[in-house]
PDB file of C-alpha atoms and ligand atoms in Angstrom:
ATOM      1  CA  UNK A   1     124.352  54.030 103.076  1.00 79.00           C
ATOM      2  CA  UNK A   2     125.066  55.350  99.707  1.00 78.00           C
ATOM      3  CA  UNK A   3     125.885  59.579  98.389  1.00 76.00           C
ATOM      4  CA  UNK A   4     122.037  59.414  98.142  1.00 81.00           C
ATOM      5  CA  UNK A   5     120.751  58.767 101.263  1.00 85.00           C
ATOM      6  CA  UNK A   6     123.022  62.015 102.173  1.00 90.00           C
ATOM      7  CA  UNK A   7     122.229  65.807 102.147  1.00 94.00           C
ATOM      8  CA  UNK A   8     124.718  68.541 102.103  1.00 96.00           C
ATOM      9  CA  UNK A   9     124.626  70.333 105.042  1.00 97.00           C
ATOM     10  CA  UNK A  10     127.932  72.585 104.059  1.00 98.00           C
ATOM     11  CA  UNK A  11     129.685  72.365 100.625  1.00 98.00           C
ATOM     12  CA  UNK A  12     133.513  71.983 100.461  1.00 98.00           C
ATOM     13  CA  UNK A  13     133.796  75.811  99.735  1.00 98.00           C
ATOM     14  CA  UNK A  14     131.430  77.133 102.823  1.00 98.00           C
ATOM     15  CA  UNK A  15     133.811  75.445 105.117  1.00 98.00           C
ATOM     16  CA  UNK A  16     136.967  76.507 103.543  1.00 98.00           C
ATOM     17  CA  UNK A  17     135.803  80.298 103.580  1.00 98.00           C
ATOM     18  CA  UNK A  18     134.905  79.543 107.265  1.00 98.00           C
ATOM     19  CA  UNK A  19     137.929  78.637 108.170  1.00 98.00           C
ATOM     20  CA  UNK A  20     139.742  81.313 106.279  1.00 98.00           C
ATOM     21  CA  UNK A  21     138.233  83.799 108.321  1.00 98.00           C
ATOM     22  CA  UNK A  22     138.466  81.957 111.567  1.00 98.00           C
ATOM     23  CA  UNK A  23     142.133  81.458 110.225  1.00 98.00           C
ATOM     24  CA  UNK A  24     142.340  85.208 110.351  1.00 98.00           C
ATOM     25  CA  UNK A  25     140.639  86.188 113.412  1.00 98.00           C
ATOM     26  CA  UNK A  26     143.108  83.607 115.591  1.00 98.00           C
ATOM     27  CA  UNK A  27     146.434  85.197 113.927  1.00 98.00           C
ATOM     28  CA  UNK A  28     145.113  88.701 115.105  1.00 98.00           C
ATOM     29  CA  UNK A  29     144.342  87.752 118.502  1.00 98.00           C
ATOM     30  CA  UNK A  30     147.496  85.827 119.140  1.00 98.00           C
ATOM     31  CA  UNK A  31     149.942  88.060 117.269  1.00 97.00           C
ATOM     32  CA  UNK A  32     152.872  88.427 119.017  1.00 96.00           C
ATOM     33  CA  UNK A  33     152.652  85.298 120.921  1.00 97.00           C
ATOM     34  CA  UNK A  34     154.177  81.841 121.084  1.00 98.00           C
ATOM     35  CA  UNK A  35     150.746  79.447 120.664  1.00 98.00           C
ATOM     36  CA  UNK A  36     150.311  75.581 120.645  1.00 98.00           C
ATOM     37  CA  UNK A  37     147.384  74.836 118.757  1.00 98.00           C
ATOM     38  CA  UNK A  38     145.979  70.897 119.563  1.00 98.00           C
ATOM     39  CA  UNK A  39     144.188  69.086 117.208  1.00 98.00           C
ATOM     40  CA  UNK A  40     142.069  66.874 119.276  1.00 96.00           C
ATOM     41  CA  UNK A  41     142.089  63.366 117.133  1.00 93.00           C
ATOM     42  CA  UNK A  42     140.618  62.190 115.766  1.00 92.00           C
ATOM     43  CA  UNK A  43     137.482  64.204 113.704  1.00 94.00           C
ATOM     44  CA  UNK A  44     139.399  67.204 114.130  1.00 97.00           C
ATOM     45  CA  UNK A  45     142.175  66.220 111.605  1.00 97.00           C
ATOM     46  CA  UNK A  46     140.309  67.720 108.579  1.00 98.00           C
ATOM     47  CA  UNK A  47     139.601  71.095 109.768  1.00 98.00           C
ATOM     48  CA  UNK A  48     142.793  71.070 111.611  1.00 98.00           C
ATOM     49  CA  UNK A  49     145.034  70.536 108.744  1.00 98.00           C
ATOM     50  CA  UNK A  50     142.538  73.625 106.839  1.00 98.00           C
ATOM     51  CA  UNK A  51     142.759  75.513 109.883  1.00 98.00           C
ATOM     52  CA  UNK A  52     146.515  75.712 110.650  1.00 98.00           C
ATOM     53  CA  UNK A  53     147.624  76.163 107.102  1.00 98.00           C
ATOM     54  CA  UNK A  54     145.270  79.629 107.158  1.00 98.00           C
ATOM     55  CA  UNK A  55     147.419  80.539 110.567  1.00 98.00           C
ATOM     56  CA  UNK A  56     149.929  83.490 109.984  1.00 96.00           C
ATOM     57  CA  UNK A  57     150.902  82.812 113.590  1.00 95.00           C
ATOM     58  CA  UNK A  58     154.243  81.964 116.187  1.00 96.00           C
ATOM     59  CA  UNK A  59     152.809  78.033 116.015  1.00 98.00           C
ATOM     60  CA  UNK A  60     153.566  74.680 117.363  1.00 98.00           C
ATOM     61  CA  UNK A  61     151.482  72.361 116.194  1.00 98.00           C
ATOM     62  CA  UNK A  62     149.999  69.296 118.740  1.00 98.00           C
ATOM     63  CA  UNK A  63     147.977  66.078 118.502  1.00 98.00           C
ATOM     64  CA  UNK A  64     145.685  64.461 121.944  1.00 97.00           C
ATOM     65  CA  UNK A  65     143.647  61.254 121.118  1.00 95.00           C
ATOM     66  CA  UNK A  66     141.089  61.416 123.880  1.00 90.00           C
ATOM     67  CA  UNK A  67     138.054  58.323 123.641  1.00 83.00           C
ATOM     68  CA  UNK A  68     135.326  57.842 125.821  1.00 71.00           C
ATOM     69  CA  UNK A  69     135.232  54.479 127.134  1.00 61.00           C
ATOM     70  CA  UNK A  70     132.190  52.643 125.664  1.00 53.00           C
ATOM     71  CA  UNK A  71     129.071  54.021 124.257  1.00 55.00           C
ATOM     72  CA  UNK A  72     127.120  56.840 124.766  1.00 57.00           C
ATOM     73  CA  UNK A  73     125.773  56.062 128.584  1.00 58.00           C
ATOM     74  CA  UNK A  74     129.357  55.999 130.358  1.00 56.00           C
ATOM     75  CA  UNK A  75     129.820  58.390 133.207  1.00 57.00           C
ATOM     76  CA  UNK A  76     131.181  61.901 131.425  1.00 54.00           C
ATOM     77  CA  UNK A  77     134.109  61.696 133.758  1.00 57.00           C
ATOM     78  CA  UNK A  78     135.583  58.588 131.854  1.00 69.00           C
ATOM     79  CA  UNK A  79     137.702  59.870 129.387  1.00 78.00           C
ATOM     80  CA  UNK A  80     140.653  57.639 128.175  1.00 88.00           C
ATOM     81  CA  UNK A  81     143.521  59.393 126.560  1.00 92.00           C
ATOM     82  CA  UNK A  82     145.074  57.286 124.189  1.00 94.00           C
ATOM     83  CA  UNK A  83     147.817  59.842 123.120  1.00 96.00           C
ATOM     84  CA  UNK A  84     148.812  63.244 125.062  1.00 97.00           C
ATOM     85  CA  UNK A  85     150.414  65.998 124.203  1.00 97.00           C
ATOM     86  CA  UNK A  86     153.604  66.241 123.053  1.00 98.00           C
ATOM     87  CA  UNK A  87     154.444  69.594 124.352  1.00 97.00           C
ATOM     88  CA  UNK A  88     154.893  70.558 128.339  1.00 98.00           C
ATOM     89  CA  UNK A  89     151.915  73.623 128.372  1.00 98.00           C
ATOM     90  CA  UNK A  90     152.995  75.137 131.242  1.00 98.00           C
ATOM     91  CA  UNK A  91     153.327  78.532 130.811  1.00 98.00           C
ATOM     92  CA  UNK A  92     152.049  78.443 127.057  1.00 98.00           C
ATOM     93  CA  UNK A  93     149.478  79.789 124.963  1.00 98.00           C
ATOM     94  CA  UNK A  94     146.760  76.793 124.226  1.00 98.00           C
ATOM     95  CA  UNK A  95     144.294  76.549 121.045  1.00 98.00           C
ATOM     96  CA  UNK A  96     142.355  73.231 121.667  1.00 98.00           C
ATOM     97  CA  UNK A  97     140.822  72.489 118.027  1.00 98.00           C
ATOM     98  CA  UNK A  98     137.767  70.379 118.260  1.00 97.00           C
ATOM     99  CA  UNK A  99     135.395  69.062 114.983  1.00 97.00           C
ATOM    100  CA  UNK A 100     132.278  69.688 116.976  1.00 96.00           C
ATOM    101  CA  UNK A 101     130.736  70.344 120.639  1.00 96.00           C
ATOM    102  CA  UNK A 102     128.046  68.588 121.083  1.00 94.00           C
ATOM    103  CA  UNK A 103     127.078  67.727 124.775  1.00 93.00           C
ATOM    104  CA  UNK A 104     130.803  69.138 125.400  1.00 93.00           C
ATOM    105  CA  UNK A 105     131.500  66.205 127.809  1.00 91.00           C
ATOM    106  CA  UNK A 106     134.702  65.593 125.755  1.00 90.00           C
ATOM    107  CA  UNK A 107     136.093  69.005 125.722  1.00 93.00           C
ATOM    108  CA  UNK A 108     135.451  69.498 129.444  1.00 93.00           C
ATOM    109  CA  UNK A 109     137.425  66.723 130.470  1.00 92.00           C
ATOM    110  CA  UNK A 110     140.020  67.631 127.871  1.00 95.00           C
ATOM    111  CA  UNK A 111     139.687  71.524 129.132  1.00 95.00           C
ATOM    112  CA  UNK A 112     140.438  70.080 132.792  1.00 93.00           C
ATOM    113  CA  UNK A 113     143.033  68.281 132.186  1.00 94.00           C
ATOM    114  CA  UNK A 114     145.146  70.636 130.432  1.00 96.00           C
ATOM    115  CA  UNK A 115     144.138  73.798 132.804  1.00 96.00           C
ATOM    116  CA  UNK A 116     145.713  71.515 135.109  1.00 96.00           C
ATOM    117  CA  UNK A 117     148.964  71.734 133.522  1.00 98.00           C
ATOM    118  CA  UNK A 118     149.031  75.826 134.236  1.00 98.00           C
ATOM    119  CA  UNK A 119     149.280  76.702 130.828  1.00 98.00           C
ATOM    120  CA  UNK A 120     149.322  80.701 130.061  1.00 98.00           C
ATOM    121  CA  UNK A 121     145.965  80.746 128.459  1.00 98.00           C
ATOM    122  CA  UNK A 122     143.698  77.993 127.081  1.00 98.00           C
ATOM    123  CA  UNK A 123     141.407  78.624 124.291  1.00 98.00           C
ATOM    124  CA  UNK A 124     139.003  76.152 122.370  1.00 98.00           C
ATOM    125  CA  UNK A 125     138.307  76.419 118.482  1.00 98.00           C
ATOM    126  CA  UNK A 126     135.324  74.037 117.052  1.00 98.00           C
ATOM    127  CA  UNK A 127     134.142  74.295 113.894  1.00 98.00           C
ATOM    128  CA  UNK A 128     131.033  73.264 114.757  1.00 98.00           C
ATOM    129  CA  UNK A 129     128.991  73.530 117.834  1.00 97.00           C
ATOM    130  CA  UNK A 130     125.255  72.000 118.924  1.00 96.00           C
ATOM    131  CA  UNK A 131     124.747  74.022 121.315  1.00 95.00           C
ATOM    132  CA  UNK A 132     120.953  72.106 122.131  1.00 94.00           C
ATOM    133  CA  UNK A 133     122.594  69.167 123.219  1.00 92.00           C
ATOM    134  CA  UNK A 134     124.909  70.383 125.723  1.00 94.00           C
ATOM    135  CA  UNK A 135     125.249  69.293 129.145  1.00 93.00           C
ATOM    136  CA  UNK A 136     128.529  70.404 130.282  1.00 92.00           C
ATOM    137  CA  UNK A 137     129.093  74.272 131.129  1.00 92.00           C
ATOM    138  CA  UNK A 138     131.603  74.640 127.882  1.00 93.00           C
ATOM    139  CA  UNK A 139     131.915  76.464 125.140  1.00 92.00           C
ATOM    140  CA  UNK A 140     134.058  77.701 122.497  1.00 97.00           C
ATOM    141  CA  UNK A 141     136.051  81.186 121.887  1.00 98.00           C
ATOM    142  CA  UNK A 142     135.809  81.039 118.373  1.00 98.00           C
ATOM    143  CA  UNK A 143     132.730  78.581 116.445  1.00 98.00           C
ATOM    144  CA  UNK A 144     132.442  78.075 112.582  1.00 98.00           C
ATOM    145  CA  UNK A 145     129.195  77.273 112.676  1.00 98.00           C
ATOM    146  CA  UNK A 146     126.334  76.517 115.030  1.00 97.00           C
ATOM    147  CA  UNK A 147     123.913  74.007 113.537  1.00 97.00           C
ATOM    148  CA  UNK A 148     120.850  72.389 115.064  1.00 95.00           C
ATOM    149  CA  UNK A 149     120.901  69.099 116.616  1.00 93.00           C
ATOM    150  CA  UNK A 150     121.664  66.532 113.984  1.00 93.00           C
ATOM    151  CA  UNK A 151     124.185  63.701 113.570  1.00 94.00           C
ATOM    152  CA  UNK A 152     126.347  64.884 110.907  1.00 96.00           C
ATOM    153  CA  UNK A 153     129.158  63.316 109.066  1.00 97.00           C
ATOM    154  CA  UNK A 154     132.566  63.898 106.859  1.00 97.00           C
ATOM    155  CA  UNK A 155     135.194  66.469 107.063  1.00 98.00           C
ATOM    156  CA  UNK A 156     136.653  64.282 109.581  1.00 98.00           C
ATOM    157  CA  UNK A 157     133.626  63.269 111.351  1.00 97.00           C
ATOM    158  CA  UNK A 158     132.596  59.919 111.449  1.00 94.00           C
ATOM    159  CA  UNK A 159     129.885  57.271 111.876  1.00 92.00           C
ATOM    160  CA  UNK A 160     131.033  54.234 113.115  1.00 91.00           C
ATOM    161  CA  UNK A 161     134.135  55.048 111.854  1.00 92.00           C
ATOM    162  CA  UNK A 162     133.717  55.706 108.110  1.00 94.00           C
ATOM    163  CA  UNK A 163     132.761  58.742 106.051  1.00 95.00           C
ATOM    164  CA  UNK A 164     135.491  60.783 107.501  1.00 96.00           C
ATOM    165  CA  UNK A 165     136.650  61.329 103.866  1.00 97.00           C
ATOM    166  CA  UNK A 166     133.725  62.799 102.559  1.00 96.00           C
ATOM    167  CA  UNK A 167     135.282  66.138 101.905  1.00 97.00           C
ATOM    168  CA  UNK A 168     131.802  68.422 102.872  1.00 97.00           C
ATOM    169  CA  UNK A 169     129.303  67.903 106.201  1.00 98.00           C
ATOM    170  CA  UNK A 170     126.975  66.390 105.302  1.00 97.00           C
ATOM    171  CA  UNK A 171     123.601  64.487 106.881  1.00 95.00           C
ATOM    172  CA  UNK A 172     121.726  61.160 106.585  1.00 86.00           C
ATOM    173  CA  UNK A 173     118.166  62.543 104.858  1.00 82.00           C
ATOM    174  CA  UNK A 174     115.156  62.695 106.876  1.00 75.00           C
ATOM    175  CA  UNK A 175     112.866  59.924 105.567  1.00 66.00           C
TER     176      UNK A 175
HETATM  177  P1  IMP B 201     130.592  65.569 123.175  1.00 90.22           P
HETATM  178  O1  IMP B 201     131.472  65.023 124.234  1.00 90.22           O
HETATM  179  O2  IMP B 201     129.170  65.056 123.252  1.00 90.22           O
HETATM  180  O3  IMP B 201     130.631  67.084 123.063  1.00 90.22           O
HETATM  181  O4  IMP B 201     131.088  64.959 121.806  1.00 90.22           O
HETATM  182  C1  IMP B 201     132.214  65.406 121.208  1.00 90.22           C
HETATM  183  C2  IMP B 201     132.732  64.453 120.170  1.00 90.22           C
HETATM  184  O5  IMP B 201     131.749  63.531 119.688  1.00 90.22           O
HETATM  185  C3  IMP B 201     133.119  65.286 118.976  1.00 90.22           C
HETATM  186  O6  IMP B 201     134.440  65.748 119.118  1.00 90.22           O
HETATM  187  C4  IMP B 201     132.910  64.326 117.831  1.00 90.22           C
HETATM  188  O7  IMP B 201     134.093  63.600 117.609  1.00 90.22           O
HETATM  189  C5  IMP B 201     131.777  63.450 118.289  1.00 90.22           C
HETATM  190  N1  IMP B 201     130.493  63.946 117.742  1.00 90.22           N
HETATM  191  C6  IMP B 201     129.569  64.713 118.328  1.00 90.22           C
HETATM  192  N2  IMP B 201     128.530  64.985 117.523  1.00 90.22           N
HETATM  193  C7  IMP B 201     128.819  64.366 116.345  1.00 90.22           C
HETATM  194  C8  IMP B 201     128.129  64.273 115.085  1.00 90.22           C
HETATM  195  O8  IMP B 201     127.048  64.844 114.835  1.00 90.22           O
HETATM  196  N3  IMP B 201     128.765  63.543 114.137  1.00 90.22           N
HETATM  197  C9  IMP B 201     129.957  62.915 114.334  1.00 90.22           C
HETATM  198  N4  IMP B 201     130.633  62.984 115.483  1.00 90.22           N
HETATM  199  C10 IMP B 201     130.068  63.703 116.491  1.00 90.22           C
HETATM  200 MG1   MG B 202     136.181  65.293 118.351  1.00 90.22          MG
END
């Protein structure tokens, strides 16, 4: 796959103005408060690193590398963490700060497991969300962007691995 079998879905500057205001709208609602924000590893690393740096907020900043075993037709229920949280939640503020909800079964085993720590509130940020695809009953306080139901790639996300450098979302074209 070369840069011209790929389509722009958002430019480098649509996403950073995104997040600026998203930035914005999180430091309002948790001003005041102590808040943990969680990067969920690893496509979130992009928009994370954008994302916290437009906080004006009381932050700690946290890293979970959740997998799901396998391929696409495991059970939802098998999710692996590879690394947890540094921080004890009880009692905290939560921001979980996913790339992209797609059939959410990540973020609702990720949301379970952490509710089950008692934490003060818990709160999910994606910057993207495909809302047609989704089969768990999840969703997000605060979205970027909703787009339809396509694979996308960069800004952290990846195919096979690869192309989480490309600094804009972007698409394979349709042929
Ligand atoms: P879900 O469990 O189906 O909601 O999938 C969530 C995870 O799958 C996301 O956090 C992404 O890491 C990955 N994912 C979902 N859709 C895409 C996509 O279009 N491109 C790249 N990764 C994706
Ligand atoms: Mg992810």
């Amino acid at each position: 796959m070369t840069e011209n079998d790929l389509e722009v879905v958002f430019s480098a500057g649509q996403l950073s103005e995104r997040i600026a205001e998203l930035g914005a709208e999180i430091s309002r609602d948790y001003r005041g408060e102590e808040l943990i924000a969680v990067c969920v590893m690893r496509g979130s690393f992009v928009f994370a690193a954008d994302l916290f740096r437009s906080l004006d907020a009381d932050l700690r900043i946290d890293f979970l590398e959740v997998t799901r075993y396998g391929d696409k037709d495991v059970p939802d229920e098998e999710l692996r963490v590879i690394s947890d949280v540094f921080h004890d939640v009880r009692g905290k503020h939560v921001l979980l700060v996913e790339d992209i909800v797609d059939e959410g079964n990540t973020l609702w085993a990720v949301k379970r497991m952490l509710e089950g720590r008692n934490p003060a509130s818990l709160k999910i940020c994606a910057l993207f969300d495909k809302p047609a695809r989704r089969r768990k009953p999840v969703r997000a306080d605060y979205v970027g962007f909703t787009i339809e139901d396509r694979f996308v790639i960069g800004f952290g996300m990846d195919y096979k691995q690869k192309y989480r450098n490309i600094p804009y979302l972007a698409a394979v074209k349709k042929r």
